[in-house]
mmCIF file of C-alpha atoms in Angstrom:
data_model
loop_
_atom_site.group_PDB
_atom_site.id
_atom_site.type_symbol
_atom_site.label_atom_id
_atom_site.label_comp_id
_atom_site.label_asym_id
_atom_site.label_seq_id
_atom_site.Cartn_x
_atom_site.Cartn_y
_atom_site.Cartn_z
ATOM 1 C CA ILE A 1 0.000 0.000 0.000
ATOM 2 C CA TYR A 2 1.440 3.313 -1.055
ATOM 3 C CA SER A 3 0.646 6.378 1.004
ATOM 4 C CA ASP A 4 1.919 9.884 1.579
ATOM 5 C CA GLN A 5 1.410 9.352 5.325
ATOM 6 C CA PRO A 6 4.251 8.093 7.517
ATOM 7 C CA GLY A 7 3.889 4.569 8.833
ATOM 8 C CA PRO A 8 2.972 2.391 10.512
ATOM 9 C CA LEU A 9 -0.534 2.843 9.178
ATOM 10 C CA THR A 10 -3.752 1.419 10.522
ATOM 11 C CA ILE A 11 -5.814 -0.438 7.939
ATOM 12 C CA ARG A 12 -9.466 -1.128 8.576
ATOM 13 C CA TYR A 13 -11.158 -3.802 6.473
ATOM 14 C CA LEU A 14 -14.853 -3.467 5.664
ATOM 15 C CA ALA A 15 -17.244 -6.036 4.298
ATOM 16 C CA ASN A 16 -20.458 -5.514 2.378
ATOM 17 C CA LEU A 17 -22.608 -8.213 3.950
ATOM 18 C CA THR A 18 -26.168 -7.667 2.783
ATOM 19 C CA ASP A 19 -27.485 -11.044 3.939
ATOM 20 C CA PRO A 20 -28.366 -10.870 7.661
ATOM 21 C CA ASN A 21 -27.554 -14.571 7.969
ATOM 22 C CA ASP A 22 -23.903 -13.660 7.411
ATOM 23 C CA TRP A 23 -23.852 -11.082 10.238
ATOM 24 C CA ASP A 24 -22.334 -11.813 13.603
ATOM 25 C CA ALA A 25 -25.006 -12.792 16.141
ATOM 26 C CA LEU A 26 -23.978 -10.064 18.578
ATOM 27 C CA PHE A 27 -24.070 -7.430 15.831
ATOM 28 C CA THR A 28 -27.587 -8.553 14.941
ATOM 29 C CA GLU A 29 -28.624 -8.314 18.578
ATOM 30 C CA VAL A 30 -27.280 -4.756 18.870
ATOM 31 C CA LEU A 31 -28.959 -3.734 15.602
ATOM 32 C CA VAL A 32 -32.305 -5.191 16.671
ATOM 33 C CA ALA A 33 -32.101 -3.411 20.022
ATOM 34 C CA ALA A 34 -31.226 -0.107 18.325
ATOM 35 C CA LEU A 35 -34.225 -0.469 16.020
ATOM 36 C CA ALA A 36 -36.412 -1.318 19.022
ATOM 37 C CA ILE A 37 -35.442 1.990 20.636
ATOM 38 C CA LYS A 38 -36.525 3.832 17.481
ATOM 39 C CA ILE A 39 -39.928 2.146 17.178
ATOM 40 C CA ALA A 40 -40.785 1.507 20.848
ATOM 41 C CA HIS A 41 -42.853 4.639 21.442
ATOM 42 C CA PRO A 42 -44.537 4.941 18.020
ATOM 43 C CA LEU A 43 -45.536 1.289 18.168
ATOM 44 C CA THR A 44 -46.692 0.998 21.804
ATOM 45 C CA HIS A 45 -47.308 4.634 22.870
ATOM 46 C CA LYS A 46 -45.671 3.769 26.207
ATOM 47 C CA ALA A 47 -42.633 5.764 27.315
ATOM 48 C CA GLY A 48 -41.480 2.881 29.512
ATOM 49 C CA MET A 49 -40.882 0.724 26.457
ATOM 50 C CA ILE A 50 -38.084 3.052 25.349
ATOM 51 C CA ASP A 51 -36.306 2.433 28.662
ATOM 52 C CA ILE A 52 -36.723 -1.322 28.287
ATOM 53 C CA ALA A 53 -35.390 -1.206 24.727
ATOM 54 C CA ARG A 54 -32.491 1.032 25.778
ATOM 55 C CA ALA A 55 -31.566 -1.417 28.567
ATOM 56 C CA ALA A 56 -31.596 -4.279 26.051
ATOM 57 C CA TYR A 57 -29.411 -2.208 23.729
ATOM 58 C CA ASP A 58 -26.913 -1.455 26.508
ATOM 59 C CA ARG A 59 -26.698 -5.142 27.453
ATOM 60 C CA ALA A 60 -26.236 -6.205 23.823
ATOM 61 C CA LEU A 61 -23.586 -3.550 23.209
ATOM 62 C CA ASP A 62 -21.676 -4.540 26.359
ATOM 63 C CA ALA A 63 -21.741 -8.188 25.274
ATOM 64 C CA ALA A 64 -20.511 -7.266 21.790
ATOM 65 C CA PHE A 65 -17.683 -5.098 23.147
ATOM 66 C CA SER A 66 -16.640 -7.865 25.551
ATOM 67 C CA ALA A 67 -16.608 -10.486 22.807
ATOM 68 C CA ASN A 68 -14.664 -8.171 20.512
ATOM 69 C CA ALA A 69 -12.077 -7.481 23.202
ATOM 70 C CA ILE A 70 -11.597 -11.198 23.793
ATOM 71 C CA GLN A 71 -11.337 -12.007 20.073
ATOM 72 C CA ARG A 72 -8.991 -9.108 19.350
ATOM 73 C CA GLY A 73 -6.559 -10.107 22.079
ATOM 74 C CA GLY A 74 -3.910 -7.927 23.646
ATOM 75 C CA ARG A 75 -2.482 -4.770 22.184
ATOM 76 C CA LEU A 76 1.107 -3.759 21.777
ATOM 77 C CA TYR A 77 1.993 -1.172 24.412
ATOM 78 C CA THR A 78 4.633 1.393 23.627
ATOM 79 C CA GLY A 79 5.682 3.293 26.701
ATOM 80 C CA ALA A 80 6.902 6.415 24.963
ATOM 81 C CA TRP A 81 4.561 9.371 25.355
ATOM 82 C CA ALA A 82 4.910 10.473 21.741
ATOM 83 C CA ALA A 83 4.315 7.009 20.308
ATOM 84 C CA GLN A 84 1.119 6.614 22.337
ATOM 85 C CA ARG A 85 -0.204 9.756 20.708
ATOM 86 C CA GLY A 86 0.667 8.736 17.150
ATOM 87 C CA ASP A 87 4.146 10.233 16.684
ATOM 88 C CA PHE A 88 6.095 7.237 15.382
ATOM 89 C CA ARG A 89 9.108 9.179 14.101
ATOM 90 C CA SER A 90 11.213 7.878 16.994
ATOM 91 C CA LEU A 91 10.544 4.244 15.977
ATOM 92 C CA ARG A 92 12.149 4.496 12.518
#
């Protein structure tokens, strides 16, 4: 990959998964809970349903973040103050 930015560079891969069967189960759970927040009041006309949906969303998001942290594993720690803030000139 050629770039005019100094390295190391962070690369983020994206996928265009249009079939919900291909989505991660935790992602689906978070998406469903987010949609539930949006339609809770118009569908039921009860303000309490928004709180219930928001609690479900928070639980689903926490579970997804926890699973992602476990799958991602540890991160490389660089003790230098500048490197922690993105200045990698000292590492060349």
